[in-house]
Amino acid sequence: MSLDSIKPSRGRPKTLDRDHILDVAMNSYWKENIANLSLNEICRRSGVSKPGLYREFSNEDGLMKAVLIRYQEQVLGPVQQMLNSDVPFREALDNLISFAASVSCHDESPNGCLFIKMRESRTHLGEATRAQVDFLEEQGLVTFQKWVERSKAKGEFSAEMSSEFAATYIDAQLSNASSQVARGEDPQMVQKILVAALSILK
Amino acid sequence: MSLDSIKPSRGRPKTLDRDHILDVAMNSYWKENIANLSLNEICRRSGVSKPGLYREFSNEDGLMKAVLIRYQEQVLGPVQQMLNSDVPFREALDNLISFAASVSCHDESPNGCLFIKMRESRTHLGEATRAQVDFLEEQGLVTFQKWVERSKAKGEFSAEMSSEFAATYIDAQLSNASSQVARGEDPQMVQKILVAALSILK
DNA sequence: CGCTTATTGTACCGCCTGGTACTTAATTAG
DNA sequence: CTAATTAAGTACCAGGCGGTACAATAAGCG
């Protein structure tokens, strides 16, 4: 359902398409500089009036939080699911590397991971969005750590380092790769760097 | 000389202190989000009127370029000089690591390397500043590459990788470290990650 | 039909931005 | 002392921002 779940029987019918707005906003934030993208612009692009957008999302902070949640559901979720599955460590790592070295919304100028972009812009996010970023960061670290622990148990991860540090290290390297892609570096070079950096996990 | 080099013999004497403005601007850009810092704010902080600032630097782009040049002279220069000297590779690498894991202007909330911050915000820099960023990036890569080549010749660098890739890799890891520091990560953890990532250079 | 309810968009608000026209102040040359 | 020269800052500009008051619109209910 693209419109609101509960439809009141009276009053003017809702025509505002929440999902469409979120799509437009997500792709906009994703492929452009977050700080340079105004609410006005998102209204223009999604064909919705400003009060309409405010009625649905309260304010800019609310919209960005909603966008981030959507991104988690649509993009990050599948990756985390892969890490939680019983895919062999090396294979999962390879998947992770190709994912990070090439994340982009569509054919347009690729721009890394939206979550990481937001984390980089942390300082000028609204309260709610910042809290969501923190939540996703923690969730990501936990996912990595458990993944490493399970891999250790399976004997597929033998590097001598704590699972906690490994998780932090992986997070840092993926973050770095995303930044590079966003900056316009050649994805192949980004991947090469990532492979080199993650080669210490063996 | 803090005031302009050539003093015309006639007319009202100049009181505008270029160096002071650059100091204020550099520290401001350094420890705060570049995108959130307006020219008005810099005028307020440096006690100069807006037309005064425009007369000296033409526009925001000119100011940021001047700031970046100053940063290169005051901060990056000494580091590059160290890499161009005959300090043993390991020692130079250690210096580089401590530098990157702790760069901050003063006691205030540390914020990584200004050059790298600017490179991250590349998209919303002015033309002149962006060109300067590109120039410094290239200069940095060349410095790293020559350093690696000299170290290879001295037998202090034996990892099997091209000097060009090594330079790119070092740049990427330092950049990553700076981002983390700027994001507020614990400098000790940043250093630990950096040591791990650069451990492949041996 | 009119009343209520819910949703719409126009047209505005105050604020801040980068940038500038213009008057005033401070100095030297004649 | 006056004129010329140079630099200073006040006070403004258009434009964009996040955010909102409010009237118009479209449905169901009686």
Coordinates of C-alpha atoms (C1' of nucleotides) in Angstrom, one line a residue:
Chain A
M1 CA 0.0 0.0 0.0
S2 CA 1.5 3.3 -1.0
L3 CA -1.0 5.5 0.9
D4 CA -1.6 5.6 4.6
S5 CA -2.6 2.3 6.2
I6 CA -5.9 3.5 7.9
K7 CA -8.2 5.4 5.7
P8 CA -10.7 7.6 7.6
S9 CA -14.2 7.3 6.1
R10 CA -14.8 11.0 5.9
G11 CA -12.9 14.0 4.7
R12 CA -11.0 14.8 1.5
P13 CA -9.2 11.7 0.2
K14 CA -5.4 11.7 0.6
T15 CA -3.5 12.0 -2.6
L16 CA 0.0 12.5 -1.1
D17 CA 2.2 9.5 -1.9
R18 CA 4.5 9.0 1.1
D19 CA 6.5 6.3 -0.7
H20 CA 7.0 8.4 -3.7
I21 CA 8.3 11.3 -1.6
L22 CA 10.6 8.9 0.3
D23 CA 11.9 7.5 -3.0
V24 CA 12.7 10.9 -4.4
A25 CA 14.2 12.1 -1.1
M26 CA 16.3 9.0 -0.7
N27 CA 17.8 9.1 -4.2
S28 CA 18.4 12.9 -3.9
Y29 CA 20.2 12.6 -0.5
W30 CA 22.0 9.6 -1.8
K31 CA 23.5 11.0 -5.0
E32 CA 24.0 14.6 -3.9
N33 CA 25.5 16.5 -1.1
I34 CA 23.1 16.2 1.8
A35 CA 23.9 19.7 3.1
N36 CA 23.1 21.3 -0.3
L37 CA 19.7 19.7 -0.7
S38 CA 16.8 21.8 0.7
L39 CA 13.3 20.8 1.6
N40 CA 12.1 23.2 -1.1
E41 CA 14.0 21.2 -3.7
I42 CA 12.6 17.9 -2.5
C43 CA 9.1 19.4 -2.7
R44 CA 9.8 20.5 -6.2
R45 CA 11.2 17.2 -7.3
S46 CA 8.4 15.1 -5.7
G47 CA 5.7 17.4 -6.8
V48 CA 4.3 18.0 -3.3
S49 CA 3.6 21.3 -1.6
K50 CA 5.7 22.2 1.4
P51 CA 2.8 22.0 3.9
G52 CA 2.0 18.6 2.5
L53 CA 5.5 17.4 3.3
Y54 CA 5.5 19.0 6.7
R55 CA 2.1 17.3 7.5
E56 CA 3.6 13.9 6.7
F57 CA 7.0 14.2 8.2
S58 CA 6.8 17.1 10.8
N59 CA 10.0 18.7 9.7
E60 CA 13.3 18.1 7.8
D61 CA 14.6 16.0 10.6
G62 CA 11.5 13.7 10.4
L63 CA 11.9 13.3 6.7
M64 CA 15.6 12.4 6.9
K65 CA 15.0 9.9 9.6
A66 CA 12.2 8.3 7.5
V67 CA 14.6 8.2 4.6
L68 CA 17.3 6.6 6.7
I69 CA 14.9 4.0 7.9
R70 CA 13.8 3.2 4.4
Y71 CA 17.5 2.9 3.3
Q72 CA 18.1 0.5 6.1
E73 CA 15.1 -1.6 5.1
Q74 CA 15.9 -1.6 1.4
V75 CA 19.7 -1.6 1.2
L76 CA 21.4 -2.3 4.5
G77 CA 19.0 -5.0 5.6
P78 CA 19.9 -7.5 2.8
V79 CA 23.6 -7.1 3.5
Q80 CA 23.1 -7.7 7.2
Q81 CA 21.0 -10.7 6.5
M82 CA 23.8 -12.1 4.4
L83 CA 26.2 -11.6 7.3
N84 CA 23.8 -13.4 9.6
S85 CA 23.4 -16.3 7.3
D86 CA 25.9 -19.3 7.1
V87 CA 27.6 -18.0 4.0
P88 CA 31.3 -18.9 4.4
F89 CA 33.5 -16.0 5.7
R90 CA 35.5 -15.5 2.6
E91 CA 32.5 -15.4 0.4
A92 CA 30.6 -13.0 2.7
L93 CA 33.7 -10.8 2.8
D94 CA 33.9 -10.8 -1.0
N95 CA 30.3 -9.8 -1.2
L96 CA 30.8 -7.1 1.3
I97 CA 33.7 -5.7 -0.7
S98 CA 31.9 -5.7 -4.0
F99 CA 28.9 -4.1 -2.3
A100 CA 31.0 -1.3 -0.7
A101 CA 33.1 -0.6 -3.7
S102 CA 30.1 0.0 -6.0
V103 CA 27.1 1.1 -4.0
S104 CA 25.1 3.6 -6.0
C105 CA 21.4 4.3 -6.4
H106 CA 21.1 4.0 -10.1
D107 CA 23.2 4.6 -13.2
E108 CA 23.8 8.2 -12.2
S109 CA 27.1 9.4 -10.7
P110 CA 27.6 6.8 -8.0
N111 CA 27.8 8.0 -4.4
G112 CA 28.7 5.4 -1.8
C113 CA 26.5 4.4 1.1
L114 CA 23.8 6.8 2.2
F115 CA 24.2 5.8 5.8
I116 CA 27.9 6.5 5.8
K117 CA 27.3 9.8 4.1
M118 CA 24.9 10.8 6.8
R119 CA 27.3 9.6 9.5
E120 CA 29.9 11.9 7.9
S121 CA 27.5 14.8 8.0
R122 CA 26.6 13.9 11.6
T123 CA 27.0 17.4 12.9
H124 CA 24.4 19.1 10.9
L125 CA 21.7 16.4 11.1
G126 CA 18.6 16.8 13.2
E127 CA 18.2 15.1 16.6
A128 CA 16.0 12.3 15.4
T129 CA 18.2 11.5 12.4
R130 CA 21.3 11.6 14.4
A131 CA 19.9 9.2 16.9
Q132 CA 18.9 6.9 14.0
V133 CA 22.4 7.1 12.6
D134 CA 23.8 6.2 16.0
F135 CA 21.4 3.3 16.3
L136 CA 22.4 1.9 12.9
E137 CA 26.1 2.4 13.6
E138 CA 25.8 0.3 16.8
Q139 CA 23.6 -2.3 15.0
G140 CA 26.2 -2.6 12.3
L141 CA 29.1 -3.0 14.7
V142 CA 27.1 -5.7 16.5
T143 CA 26.4 -7.5 13.2
F144 CA 30.1 -7.4 12.2
Q145 CA 31.2 -8.6 15.6
K146 CA 28.8 -11.6 15.8
W147 CA 29.7 -12.5 12.2
V148 CA 33.4 -12.6 13.1
E149 CA 32.7 -14.6 16.2
R150 CA 30.6 -17.1 14.3
S151 CA 33.4 -17.3 11.7
K152 CA 36.0 -17.9 14.4
A153 CA 33.9 -20.7 15.8
K154 CA 33.7 -22.2 12.3
G155 CA 37.4 -21.9 11.9
E156 CA 37.1 -19.6 9.0
F157 CA 38.6 -16.6 10.8
S158 CA 42.0 -17.1 12.3
A159 CA 43.6 -13.6 12.5
E160 CA 44.6 -12.9 16.0
M161 CA 42.5 -10.0 17.0
S162 CA 39.4 -9.5 19.2
S163 CA 36.1 -9.7 17.4
E164 CA 35.3 -6.3 18.7
F165 CA 38.4 -4.8 17.0
A166 CA 37.8 -6.7 13.8
A167 CA 34.3 -5.2 13.7
T168 CA 35.5 -1.7 14.2
Y169 CA 38.2 -2.3 11.6
I170 CA 35.8 -3.6 9.0
D171 CA 33.4 -0.7 9.7
A172 CA 36.3 1.8 9.2
Q173 CA 37.4 0.3 5.9
L174 CA 33.9 0.1 4.5
S175 CA 33.4 3.6 5.5
N176 CA 36.6 4.6 3.8
A177 CA 35.6 2.9 0.6
S178 CA 32.2 4.6 0.6
S179 CA 33.8 8.0 1.0
Q180 CA 36.1 7.3 -1.8
V181 CA 33.3 6.2 -4.1
A182 CA 31.4 9.3 -3.1
R183 CA 34.4 11.4 -3.9
G184 CA 34.4 10.0 -7.4
E185 CA 37.4 7.6 -7.1
D186 CA 37.6 4.8 -9.6
P187 CA 35.6 1.9 -8.1
Q188 CA 38.2 -0.6 -9.2
M189 CA 40.9 1.3 -7.3
V190 CA 38.6 1.5 -4.3
Q191 CA 38.0 -2.2 -4.4
K192 CA 41.8 -2.9 -4.7
I193 CA 42.4 -0.7 -1.6
L194 CA 39.6 -2.4 0.3
V195 CA 41.0 -5.9 -0.6
A196 CA 44.4 -4.9 0.6
A197 CA 43.1 -3.4 3.8
L198 CA 40.9 -6.4 4.6
S199 CA 43.7 -8.8 3.7
I200 CA 44.8 -8.7 7.3
L201 CA 41.7 -10.7 8.3
K202 CA 42.6 -14.2 7.6
Chain B
M1 CA 55.0 41.5 8.1
S2 CA 51.4 41.1 9.0
L3 CA 50.2 43.8 6.7
D4 CA 50.5 44.1 3.0
S5 CA 54.0 43.9 1.6
I6 CA 54.0 47.0 -0.5
K7 CA 52.8 50.1 1.3
P8 CA 51.6 52.9 -0.9
S9 CA 52.8 56.2 0.3
R10 CA 49.5 58.0 0.1
G11 CA 45.9 57.3 1.3
R12 CA 44.4 56.0 4.5
P13 CA 46.8 53.4 6.2
K14 CA 45.6 49.8 6.1
T15 CA 44.5 48.4 9.5
L16 CA 43.1 45.2 8.2
D17 CA 45.2 42.3 9.5
R18 CA 45.2 39.6 6.8
D19 CA 47.1 37.1 9.0
H20 CA 44.6 37.5 11.8
I21 CA 41.7 36.9 9.5
L22 CA 43.4 33.8 8.1
D23 CA 44.1 32.5 11.5
V24 CA 40.5 32.9 12.6
A25 CA 39.2 31.4 9.4
M26 CA 41.5 28.5 9.4
N27 CA 40.8 27.5 13.0
S28 CA 37.0 28.0 12.4
Y29 CA 37.0 25.9 9.2
W30 CA 39.2 23.4 10.9
K31 CA 37.2 22.6 14.0
E32 CA 33.7 23.2 12.6
N33 CA 31.7 21.9 9.8
I34 CA 32.9 23.9 6.7
A35 CA 29.4 24.0 5.2
N36 CA 27.9 25.5 8.4
L37 CA 30.3 28.4 8.6
S38 CA 29.3 31.6 6.9
L39 CA 31.4 34.5 5.8
N40 CA 29.3 36.7 8.1
E41 CA 30.3 34.5 11.0
I42 CA 34.0 34.8 10.1
C43 CA 33.6 38.6 9.9
R44 CA 32.1 38.6 13.3
R45 CA 34.8 36.4 14.8
S46 CA 37.7 38.3 13.2
G47 CA 36.2 41.7 13.9
V48 CA 36.3 42.8 10.3
S49 CA 33.6 44.3 8.2
K50 CA 32.3 42.3 5.3
P51 CA 33.4 44.7 2.6
G52 CA 36.9 44.6 4.2
L53 CA 37.0 40.9 3.9
Y54 CA 35.8 41.0 0.3
R55 CA 38.4 43.7 -0.6
E56 CA 41.1 41.4 0.7
F57 CA 40.0 38.0 -0.6
S58 CA 37.5 38.8 -3.4
N59 CA 35.0 36.3 -2.2
E60 CA 34.4 33.2 -0.1
D61 CA 36.3 31.0 -2.6
G62 CA 39.3 33.3 -2.4
L63 CA 39.3 33.2 1.4
M64 CA 39.1 29.4 1.5
K65 CA 41.8 29.1 -1.0
A66 CA 44.0 31.4 1.0
V67 CA 43.2 29.4 4.2
L68 CA 44.1 26.2 2.4
I69 CA 47.4 27.6 1.2
R70 CA 48.2 28.7 4.8
Y71 CA 47.3 25.3 6.1
Q72 CA 49.6 23.7 3.6
E73 CA 52.4 26.0 4.7
Q74 CA 51.9 25.7 8.4
V75 CA 50.8 22.1 8.8
L76 CA 51.2 19.9 5.8
G77 CA 54.6 21.3 4.8
P78 CA 56.6 20.1 7.8
V79 CA 55.1 16.6 7.3
Q80 CA 56.1 16.5 3.7
Q81 CA 59.5 17.8 4.6
M82 CA 59.9 14.9 7.0
L83 CA 58.9 12.4 4.2
N84 CA 61.5 14.0 1.9
S85 CA 64.2 13.7 4.5
D86 CA 66.3 10.6 5.1
V87 CA 64.4 9.5 8.2
P88 CA 64.1 5.7 8.2
F89 CA 60.9 4.4 6.7
R90 CA 59.5 2.9 9.9
E91 CA 60.2 6.0 11.9
A92 CA 58.6 8.2 9.3
L93 CA 55.6 5.9 9.1
D94 CA 55.2 6.1 12.9
N95 CA 55.4 9.9 12.8
L96 CA 52.8 9.9 10.0
I97 CA 50.5 7.7 12.1
S98 CA 50.7 9.8 15.2
F99 CA 50.2 12.9 13.2
A100 CA 47.1 11.6 11.4
A101 CA 45.6 10.1 14.6
S102 CA 45.8 13.3 16.5
V103 CA 45.7 16.4 14.2
S104 CA 43.8 19.1 15.9
C105 CA 44.1 22.9 15.9
H106 CA 44.2 23.5 19.6
D107 CA 42.8 22.0 22.8
E108 CA 39.2 22.3 21.5
S109 CA 37.3 19.4 20.0
P110 CA 39.8 17.8 17.7
N111 CA 38.8 17.6 14.1
G112 CA 41.2 15.8 11.8
C113 CA 43.1 17.3 8.9
L114 CA 41.6 20.4 7.3
F115 CA 42.8 19.5 3.8
I116 CA 41.0 16.2 4.1
K117 CA 37.9 17.8 5.4
M118 CA 37.9 20.1 2.4
R119 CA 38.5 17.2 0.1
E120 CA 35.5 15.5 1.6
S121 CA 33.4 18.6 1.0
R122 CA 34.8 18.9 -2.5
T123 CA 31.4 19.3 -4.1
H124 CA 30.5 22.6 -2.5
L125 CA 33.8 24.3 -2.6
G126 CA 34.4 27.2 -5.0
E127 CA 36.4 26.8 -8.1
A128 CA 39.7 28.1 -6.9
T129 CA 39.6 26.2 -3.6
R130 CA 38.7 23.0 -5.4
A131 CA 41.6 23.5 -7.8
Q132 CA 43.9 24.0 -4.8
V133 CA 42.6 20.8 -3.2
D134 CA 43.3 18.9 -6.4
F135 CA 46.8 20.4 -6.5
L136 CA 47.5 19.4 -2.9
E137 CA 46.1 15.9 -3.4
E138 CA 48.4 15.4 -6.4
Q139 CA 51.3 16.8 -4.5
G140 CA 50.6 14.5 -1.6
L141 CA 50.4 11.4 -3.8
V142 CA 53.7 12.3 -5.5
T143 CA 55.4 12.8 -2.1
F144 CA 54.2 9.5 -0.8
Q145 CA 55.2 7.7 -4.0
K146 CA 58.7 9.2 -4.0
W147 CA 59.1 8.4 -0.3
V148 CA 58.1 4.7 -1.0
E149 CA 60.5 4.5 -3.9
R150 CA 63.4 5.9 -1.9
S151 CA 62.6 3.5 0.9
K152 CA 62.5 0.6 -1.5
A153 CA 65.9 1.6 -2.8
K154 CA 67.2 1.8 0.8
G155 CA 65.7 -1.7 1.4
E156 CA 63.4 -0.4 4.1
F157 CA 60.2 -1.2 2.2
S158 CA 59.9 -4.7 1.0
A159 CA 56.1 -5.2 0.5
E160 CA 55.4 -6.4 -3.0
M161 CA 53.3 -3.6 -4.4
S162 CA 53.8 -0.7 -6.8
S163 CA 54.9 2.5 -5.3
E164 CA 52.0 4.1 -6.9
F165 CA 49.5 1.8 -5.2
A166 CA 51.3 2.2 -1.9
A167 CA 51.0 5.9 -2.2
T168 CA 47.2 5.7 -2.9
Y169 CA 46.8 3.2 -0.1
I170 CA 48.6 5.4 2.4
D171 CA 46.6 8.4 1.3
A172 CA 43.3 6.4 1.7
Q173 CA 44.2 5.3 5.2
L174 CA 45.3 8.7 6.4
S175 CA 42.2 10.1 5.0
N176 CA 40.1 7.5 6.8
A177 CA 41.9 8.3 10.1
S178 CA 41.2 12.0 9.7
S179 CA 37.6 11.4 9.1
Q180 CA 37.3 9.2 12.2
V181 CA 39.0 11.8 14.3
A182 CA 36.7 14.5 12.9
R183 CA 33.7 12.3 13.6
G184 CA 34.8 12.2 17.3
E185 CA 36.2 8.7 17.5
D186 CA 38.7 7.9 20.2
P187 CA 42.1 8.9 18.9
Q188 CA 43.7 5.8 20.4
M189 CA 41.3 3.5 18.5
V190 CA 41.9 5.5 15.3
Q191 CA 45.6 5.0 15.8
K192 CA 45.1 1.3 16.4
I193 CA 43.1 0.9 13.2
L194 CA 45.7 2.9 11.3
V195 CA 48.6 0.8 12.6
A196 CA 46.7 -2.4 11.5
A197 CA 45.9 -1.0 8.1
L198 CA 49.4 0.2 7.4
S199 CA 50.9 -3.1 8.8
I200 CA 50.7 -4.5 5.2
L201 CA 53.6 -2.1 4.3
K202 CA 56.6 -4.0 5.4
Chain C
dC1 C1' -28.8 20.1 0.2
dG2 C1' -25.7 21.9 4.0
dC3 C1' -22.4 20.3 7.9
dT4 C1' -18.5 18.2 9.3
dT5 C1' -14.1 16.2 8.5
dA6 C1' -9.8 15.8 6.4
dT7 C1' -6.4 17.2 2.9
dT8 C1' -4.9 20.3 -0.3
dG9 C1' -1.7 24.2 -2.0
dT10 C1' -1.0 29.5 -2.1
dA11 C1' 1.1 33.0 -0.1
dC12 C1' 3.3 34.5 3.4
dC13 C1' 6.8 35.0 7.7
dG14 C1' 11.4 36.0 9.7
dC15 C1' 16.1 34.8 9.2
dC16 C1' 20.4 34.3 7.2
dT17 C1' 23.3 34.0 3.2
dG18 C1' 26.9 35.8 -0.4
dG19 C1' 27.7 40.1 -2.2
dT20 C1' 27.8 45.5 -3.0
dA21 C1' 26.8 51.0 -3.4
dC22 C1' 28.1 54.4 -1.0
dT23 C1' 29.5 57.6 2.6
dT24 C1' 33.1 58.6 5.8
dA25 C1' 37.8 58.6 7.7
dA26 C1' 42.8 58.9 7.4
dT27 C1' 46.6 59.8 5.2
dT28 C1' 50.2 62.3 1.6
dA29 C1' 51.2 65.6 -2.3
dG30 C1' 51.1 70.1 -3.8
Chain D
dC1 C1' 44.5 74.3 3.4
dT2 C1' 42.9 71.8 -0.4
dA3 C1' 42.8 68.0 -3.5
dA4 C1' 43.9 63.4 -4.3
dT5 C1' 44.2 58.8 -2.8
dT6 C1' 43.3 54.8 -0.2
dA7 C1' 40.8 52.1 3.1
dA8 C1' 37.2 51.8 6.5
dG9 C1' 32.4 50.3 7.7
dT10 C1' 27.0 51.1 7.5
dA11 C1' 23.3 49.8 5.4
dC12 C1' 21.5 47.8 1.9
dC13 C1' 20.2 44.0 -2.1
dA14 C1' 18.1 39.8 -4.1
dG15 C1' 17.5 35.1 -3.1
dG16 C1' 17.0 31.0 -0.6
dC17 C1' 16.1 28.7 3.6
dG18 C1' 12.9 26.2 7.2
dG19 C1' 8.5 26.7 8.7
dT20 C1' 3.2 28.1 9.0
dA21 C1' -1.7 30.6 8.7
dC22 C1' -5.3 30.1 6.2
dA23 C1' -8.6 29.6 2.6
dA24 C1' -10.1 26.4 -0.9
dT25 C1' -11.4 21.7 -2.0
dA26 C1' -13.3 17.0 -1.8
dA27 C1' -15.2 13.5 0.3
dG28 C1' -19.1 11.1 3.7
dC29 C1' -23.2 11.9 6.8
dG30 C1' -27.6 13.6 8.1

